[in-house]
């Protein structure tokens, strides 16, 4: 592959797809050719890549003929249908949807945490849930140093995590509210459920649909994916994880209040800050005296995960509170996808699995 | 006091003061006369109370001559200066500021939780911090039934908790953002600190100023006040409490993600829901199948605390996640203040302490 890879982006016109295109243009991946695939209704549009104008093509099984690498963000249904077709044709696919994540044959990868899992791929690699990615980037340095015991997370998730239309809806609702009009809601909290509520100037403690135990699928994803990424098994009992996921009226940038307990009770706040400052993919923003802490507005368009507000739980040695923010469309989606592809290329793992 | 009380509202023109006036008008407290006190710059204004037009007077020590009951929301400095003057003149004062809360002679009261503490007052009763009040209303039924062991809370606090000007600033910033203008910030995250950041479409993990251990005073208040209200002592070791306080772009209505561990490990999700449904001051909104859960927009102008999203931590018997929402200006301030006064009247505790 001296001359590079034939690459396809599936779902190239969405909020994440357009960012995959931009991240790919800035990546170290040598691109020999690029196909942009989307649904039939986007055909006729074009996108630019490194000065070249590329037409949007309708995604079909035969679209993947001759393709080496697929970067996909087209939702679970299309990922389930089309990615096996791509693999059958010799491609390796990195997928953003939740469809393949719990498949034992599919590595679920955050390059700062478990790049070695890529070696076992069978053609499909899954990109984790946005809120999981930024959390494990912040947890991994503590786990390496002290051993992770328990995680209790409350999320503050941006509207764009539900797609471009949810993002647009938030801005429209905000203007309606400021005009003194009643707010219209057709998408949020989630397209997949029956009722819709305004998010602007409000909080919606529902992301994705509900399970019988009262947790949402988003919360379940955070619990299972954290275990699969950090311990190789979504049902691992080596760590306990529980989550509450809340949508907040922010366009881009997820916040997370993370309570973490490590095995080594001698760990101090200063130790944790030092570890985070040195960790890959992490920017420590933790200077209370100068009011420096992570904020979504400052994280937009950045690839890093920002961690701050590190505090020891005075009553529980080995337990810490911290505040984690990242651009959910970049590290939470497009950048992590392209970063996985960079790792695959570096490790020479982009080969036909047929 | 057959004919009622001579009442004064201190700080009558603020976001909380105007709501104390409205709550008092709907309360069971017999009001013989009402004085509205504020700073000199509000003199000349009037307010209505039960059809009567009442002028705003400048607050001075002599304002409290002949007053039986003071309802105060004028900030810590004025509370420190003026309320002892009121008590000296025979009044009983309920104060909203944090100034008196940790004084061992001052009861800190949430009527659903510790009304019996009122009996020990020496003239001043403190109203707790807004985010503490709604949390303890939700925790008390679990504590009574099972015994409380640990609380880990992450807050989603509305702009109005920082006052009317912060609320106005949020709306102005939102319009600036929607117009594509840069956002101006002069108040938030807190008037008491040097730097100011936009809250609209953002998250600010700072409420009040910072201590040396990295916690904000808001977070410390939640830890200490919870212990004083529920266990009679702000340093009680009977329960562990830790908090992360975050300001969110919502005008009114605080949200809280509360992780609670009780001593009885046999407690089930259904038990907890049943207890909350029957608890005073609580409305259980917990029907995931019909997407029913607490939202700030629905809690505005309500006196109750709304609790939902109750879930058992599958990996930790006796631990539960729940989501708590209340109007921070009513139960978190004005209503709790008037409710304390109703309790004082009911228990015949409005007497001169001189």
Short mmCIF file of C-alpha atoms in Angstrom, two decimals, chain B residues 55-337:
data_model
loop_
_atom_site.label_atom_id
_atom_site.label_comp_id
_atom_site.label_asym_id
_atom_site.label_seq_id
_atom_site.Cartn_x
_atom_site.Cartn_y
_atom_site.Cartn_z
CA UNK B 55 -44.44 51.64 49.02
CA UNK B 56 -40.86 50.35 49.07
CA UNK B 57 -39.01 51.74 52.09
CA UNK B 58 -35.29 51.94 52.66
CA UNK B 59 -34.10 49.17 55.00
CA UNK B 60 -32.67 50.55 58.26
CA UNK B 61 -32.43 49.15 61.80
CA UNK B 62 -35.42 51.22 62.86
CA UNK B 63 -37.48 49.74 60.00
CA UNK B 64 -38.00 46.71 62.25
CA UNK B 65 -39.66 48.60 65.12
CA UNK B 66 -42.96 46.83 65.78
CA UNK B 67 -42.26 44.02 63.28
CA UNK B 68 -42.98 40.40 64.37
CA UNK B 69 -41.72 38.48 61.34
CA UNK B 70 -39.02 39.31 58.79
CA UNK B 71 -38.67 37.38 55.52
CA UNK B 72 -35.24 38.31 54.16
CA UNK B 73 -33.56 37.88 50.80
CA UNK B 74 -31.09 40.74 50.60
CA UNK B 75 -27.71 38.99 50.44
CA UNK B 76 -25.25 38.02 53.15
CA UNK B 77 -23.88 41.43 54.09
CA UNK B 78 -27.28 43.02 54.82
CA UNK B 79 -28.46 39.84 56.56
CA UNK B 80 -25.43 40.05 58.84
CA UNK B 81 -25.96 43.72 59.62
CA UNK B 82 -29.73 44.08 59.79
CA UNK B 83 -31.22 40.83 61.08
CA UNK B 84 -29.66 41.14 64.58
CA UNK B 85 -31.22 44.63 64.65
CA UNK B 86 -34.59 43.09 63.79
CA UNK B 87 -34.22 40.41 66.50
CA UNK B 88 -33.16 43.07 69.01
CA UNK B 89 -36.48 44.79 68.29
CA UNK B 90 -38.47 41.62 68.94
CA UNK B 91 -38.81 40.15 65.47
CA UNK B 92 -38.20 36.61 64.25
CA UNK B 93 -36.36 36.49 60.90
CA UNK B 94 -36.19 33.84 58.17
CA UNK B 95 -33.12 34.53 56.02
CA UNK B 96 -32.30 33.35 52.51
CA UNK B 97 -28.61 34.26 52.47
CA UNK B 98 -25.77 31.91 53.44
CA UNK B 99 -24.60 34.31 56.19
CA UNK B 100 -26.26 32.61 59.20
CA UNK B 101 -26.57 29.02 57.94
CA UNK B 102 -23.57 27.52 59.72
CA UNK B 103 -24.17 29.38 63.01
CA UNK B 104 -24.84 26.64 65.61
CA UNK B 105 -27.56 28.82 67.17
CA UNK B 106 -29.41 29.17 63.85
CA UNK B 107 -31.73 26.36 62.71
CA UNK B 108 -31.36 25.50 59.01
CA UNK B 109 -34.75 24.23 57.98
CA UNK B 110 -36.58 22.43 55.21
CA UNK B 111 -40.09 21.89 56.60
CA UNK B 112 -40.50 18.44 54.98
CA UNK B 113 -37.28 17.29 56.69
CA UNK B 114 -36.51 18.97 60.03
CA UNK B 115 -39.35 21.27 61.17
CA UNK B 116 -38.63 20.27 64.79
CA UNK B 117 -35.34 22.24 64.60
CA UNK B 118 -37.41 25.46 64.59
CA UNK B 119 -38.16 25.04 68.32
CA UNK B 120 -34.54 25.93 69.17
CA UNK B 121 -34.39 29.24 67.33
CA UNK B 122 -32.91 32.39 68.85
CA UNK B 123 -34.64 34.80 66.49
CA UNK B 124 -32.99 33.89 63.20
CA UNK B 125 -33.83 30.85 61.06
CA UNK B 126 -31.82 30.17 57.92
CA UNK B 127 -33.25 29.02 54.61
CA UNK B 128 -30.80 26.57 52.96
CA UNK B 129 -29.10 26.85 49.61
CA UNK B 130 -31.50 26.25 46.69
CA UNK B 131 -29.75 23.15 45.36
CA UNK B 132 -29.59 21.63 48.87
CA UNK B 133 -33.30 22.10 49.57
CA UNK B 134 -34.64 20.13 46.62
CA UNK B 135 -32.08 17.38 47.15
CA UNK B 136 -32.92 16.78 50.82
CA UNK B 137 -36.65 16.76 50.01
CA UNK B 138 -35.90 13.83 47.68
CA UNK B 139 -33.47 12.12 50.10
CA UNK B 140 -35.51 12.33 53.31
CA UNK B 141 -38.06 9.61 52.44
CA UNK B 142 -35.20 7.20 51.64
CA UNK B 143 -33.36 8.16 54.82
CA UNK B 144 -36.43 7.59 56.98
CA UNK B 145 -37.08 4.18 55.45
CA UNK B 146 -33.55 2.83 54.98
CA UNK B 147 -30.91 5.10 56.56
CA UNK B 148 -28.73 7.27 54.34
CA UNK B 149 -25.07 6.28 53.84
CA UNK B 150 -23.71 8.27 50.88
CA UNK B 151 -24.75 10.94 48.39
CA UNK B 152 -22.94 11.91 45.18
CA UNK B 153 -24.66 14.77 43.38
CA UNK B 154 -24.06 16.60 40.10
CA UNK B 155 -26.14 19.73 39.64
CA UNK B 156 -27.57 21.40 36.55
CA UNK B 157 -28.35 24.86 37.98
CA UNK B 158 -30.39 27.62 36.38
CA UNK B 159 -29.09 31.16 35.78
CA UNK B 160 -31.68 32.76 38.07
CA UNK B 161 -29.88 31.16 41.02
CA UNK B 162 -27.32 33.94 40.46
CA UNK B 163 -30.06 36.60 40.49
CA UNK B 164 -32.28 38.50 38.10
CA UNK B 165 -29.35 40.12 36.28
CA UNK B 166 -27.75 36.74 35.56
CA UNK B 167 -31.08 35.52 34.19
CA UNK B 168 -31.31 38.63 31.94
CA UNK B 169 -27.70 38.12 30.87
CA UNK B 170 -28.39 34.53 29.76
CA UNK B 171 -31.28 35.66 27.52
CA UNK B 172 -29.21 38.52 26.08
CA UNK B 173 -26.29 36.18 25.35
CA UNK B 174 -28.61 33.68 23.67
CA UNK B 175 -29.92 36.40 21.33
CA UNK B 176 -26.38 37.58 20.60
CA UNK B 177 -25.35 34.01 19.70
CA UNK B 178 -28.40 33.54 17.44
CA UNK B 179 -27.58 36.86 15.73
CA UNK B 180 -24.04 35.63 15.07
CA UNK B 181 -22.64 38.29 17.41
CA UNK B 182 -20.06 37.58 20.09
CA UNK B 183 -21.52 37.08 23.56
CA UNK B 184 -20.92 39.62 26.32
CA UNK B 185 -20.49 38.43 29.91
CA UNK B 186 -20.38 40.66 32.97
CA UNK B 187 -22.00 38.62 35.76
CA UNK B 188 -21.84 34.85 35.23
CA UNK B 189 -20.46 32.51 36.43
CA UNK B 190 -20.54 34.62 39.61
CA UNK B 191 -20.46 38.30 40.50
CA UNK B 192 -17.94 37.52 43.24
CA UNK B 193 -15.09 36.44 40.94
CA UNK B 194 -12.83 38.19 38.43
CA UNK B 195 -13.54 36.56 35.07
CA UNK B 196 -16.90 36.27 33.35
CA UNK B 197 -17.88 33.79 30.65
CA UNK B 198 -20.94 33.30 28.44
CA UNK B 199 -23.47 30.77 29.75
CA UNK B 200 -25.79 30.71 26.71
CA UNK B 201 -25.24 27.48 24.72
CA UNK B 202 -22.43 26.66 27.16
CA UNK B 203 -21.81 25.01 30.56
CA UNK B 204 -19.96 26.70 33.43
CA UNK B 205 -18.66 24.33 36.12
CA UNK B 206 -18.33 27.15 38.64
CA UNK B 207 -21.00 28.37 41.07
CA UNK B 208 -19.71 30.83 43.65
CA UNK B 209 -15.95 31.12 44.26
CA UNK B 210 -13.29 28.46 44.81
CA UNK B 211 -11.76 27.09 48.01
CA UNK B 212 -8.21 25.74 48.34
CA UNK B 213 -9.35 22.12 48.00
CA UNK B 214 -10.78 22.86 44.53
CA UNK B 215 -14.43 22.74 45.57
CA UNK B 216 -16.58 25.81 45.10
CA UNK B 217 -18.46 27.31 48.04
CA UNK B 218 -21.68 26.12 46.35
CA UNK B 219 -20.41 22.55 46.47
CA UNK B 220 -19.24 22.94 50.07
CA UNK B 221 -22.66 24.36 51.00
CA UNK B 222 -24.40 21.30 49.55
CA UNK B 223 -22.13 18.99 51.55
CA UNK B 224 -22.34 20.85 54.88
CA UNK B 225 -25.96 21.97 54.70
CA UNK B 226 -27.22 18.48 53.83
CA UNK B 227 -25.52 17.19 56.98
CA UNK B 228 -26.82 20.00 59.18
CA UNK B 229 -30.41 19.66 57.91
CA UNK B 230 -30.59 15.85 57.95
CA UNK B 231 -28.21 15.02 60.84
CA UNK B 232 -28.17 18.22 62.89
CA UNK B 233 -24.44 18.84 62.39
CA UNK B 234 -22.57 20.18 59.31
CA UNK B 235 -19.61 17.92 60.12
CA UNK B 236 -21.63 14.76 60.78
CA UNK B 237 -19.85 11.56 59.73
CA UNK B 238 -23.12 9.60 59.66
CA UNK B 239 -23.44 10.31 55.94
CA UNK B 240 -20.92 11.05 53.19
CA UNK B 241 -21.78 13.78 50.70
CA UNK B 242 -19.86 15.07 47.70
CA UNK B 243 -21.05 17.51 45.03
CA UNK B 244 -20.22 18.94 41.62
CA UNK B 245 -22.13 22.13 40.82
CA UNK B 246 -22.55 23.24 37.20
CA UNK B 247 -24.43 26.24 35.81
CA UNK B 248 -26.50 25.40 32.71
CA UNK B 249 -28.24 27.70 30.19
CA UNK B 250 -31.69 27.40 31.76
CA UNK B 251 -33.47 30.48 33.22
CA UNK B 252 -35.39 28.81 36.08
CA UNK B 253 -35.42 25.28 37.52
CA UNK B 254 -32.46 23.35 38.89
CA UNK B 255 -31.82 19.75 37.85
CA UNK B 256 -29.82 17.29 39.94
CA UNK B 257 -28.45 13.87 39.16
CA UNK B 258 -28.35 12.24 42.60
CA UNK B 259 -26.61 8.95 43.37
CA UNK B 260 -27.70 7.73 46.77
CA UNK B 261 -26.62 4.72 48.84
CA UNK B 262 -28.85 3.56 51.71
CA UNK B 263 -28.00 1.19 54.56
CA UNK B 264 -30.70 -1.35 53.70
CA UNK B 265 -29.41 -3.27 50.70
CA UNK B 266 -32.77 -4.98 50.17
CA UNK B 267 -34.38 -1.70 48.99
CA UNK B 268 -35.71 -2.02 45.44
CA UNK B 269 -36.43 0.50 42.71
CA UNK B 270 -40.19 -0.06 43.15
CA UNK B 271 -39.87 0.56 46.93
CA UNK B 272 -38.04 3.82 46.35
CA UNK B 273 -40.63 4.95 43.80
CA UNK B 274 -43.45 4.11 46.23
CA UNK B 275 -41.79 6.05 49.06
CA UNK B 276 -41.20 9.09 46.87
CA UNK B 277 -44.76 9.05 45.53
CA UNK B 278 -46.06 9.25 49.12
CA UNK B 279 -43.53 11.80 50.42
CA UNK B 280 -44.58 15.34 51.40
CA UNK B 281 -43.54 18.02 48.90
CA UNK B 282 -42.52 15.43 46.30
CA UNK B 283 -44.20 14.70 42.98
CA UNK B 284 -42.98 11.42 41.48
CA UNK B 285 -42.72 11.85 37.70
CA UNK B 286 -41.30 8.50 36.70
CA UNK B 287 -43.00 6.75 33.81
CA UNK B 288 -40.32 6.00 31.21
CA UNK B 289 -42.75 4.11 28.92
CA UNK B 290 -44.66 7.36 28.49
CA UNK B 291 -41.54 9.56 28.58
CA UNK B 292 -42.60 11.15 31.86
CA UNK B 293 -39.70 12.63 33.85
CA UNK B 294 -38.96 15.95 35.56
CA UNK B 295 -38.06 18.92 33.33
CA UNK B 296 -37.25 22.49 34.44
CA UNK B 297 -39.76 24.02 31.98
CA UNK B 298 -42.55 22.05 33.69
CA UNK B 299 -41.40 22.87 37.24
CA UNK B 300 -41.49 26.66 36.89
CA UNK B 301 -43.93 28.32 39.35
CA UNK B 302 -44.55 25.04 41.18
CA UNK B 303 -43.90 24.61 44.90
CA UNK B 304 -43.13 20.88 44.69
CA UNK B 305 -39.93 18.97 44.07
CA UNK B 306 -40.20 16.62 41.08
CA UNK B 307 -38.34 13.30 41.19
CA UNK B 308 -37.97 10.75 38.43
CA UNK B 309 -35.57 8.50 36.51
CA UNK B 310 -35.27 6.27 39.61
CA UNK B 311 -32.95 3.36 38.79
CA UNK B 312 -31.20 0.75 40.89
CA UNK B 313 -27.41 0.56 40.48
CA UNK B 314 -27.39 -3.03 39.32
CA UNK B 315 -23.85 -3.59 40.59
CA UNK B 316 -24.30 -1.99 44.03
CA UNK B 317 -27.28 -3.19 46.09
CA UNK B 318 -28.79 -0.30 48.07
CA UNK B 319 -27.59 2.33 45.58
CA UNK B 320 -29.91 4.30 43.30
CA UNK B 321 -29.73 7.00 40.64
CA UNK B 322 -32.45 9.62 40.52
CA UNK B 323 -33.18 12.94 38.80
CA UNK B 324 -34.55 15.82 40.89
CA UNK B 325 -35.98 19.10 39.54
CA UNK B 326 -37.53 22.07 41.33
CA UNK B 327 -38.15 25.78 40.83
CA UNK B 328 -35.01 27.21 42.45
CA UNK B 329 -36.77 30.54 43.13
CA UNK B 330 -39.77 28.90 44.87
CA UNK B 331 -38.94 25.69 46.77
CA UNK B 332 -35.28 26.70 46.50
CA UNK B 333 -35.94 30.14 48.03
CA UNK B 334 -39.23 32.07 48.31
CA UNK B 335 -41.63 29.21 49.01
CA UNK B 336 -39.33 27.44 51.48
CA UNK B 337 -38.96 30.78 53.32
#
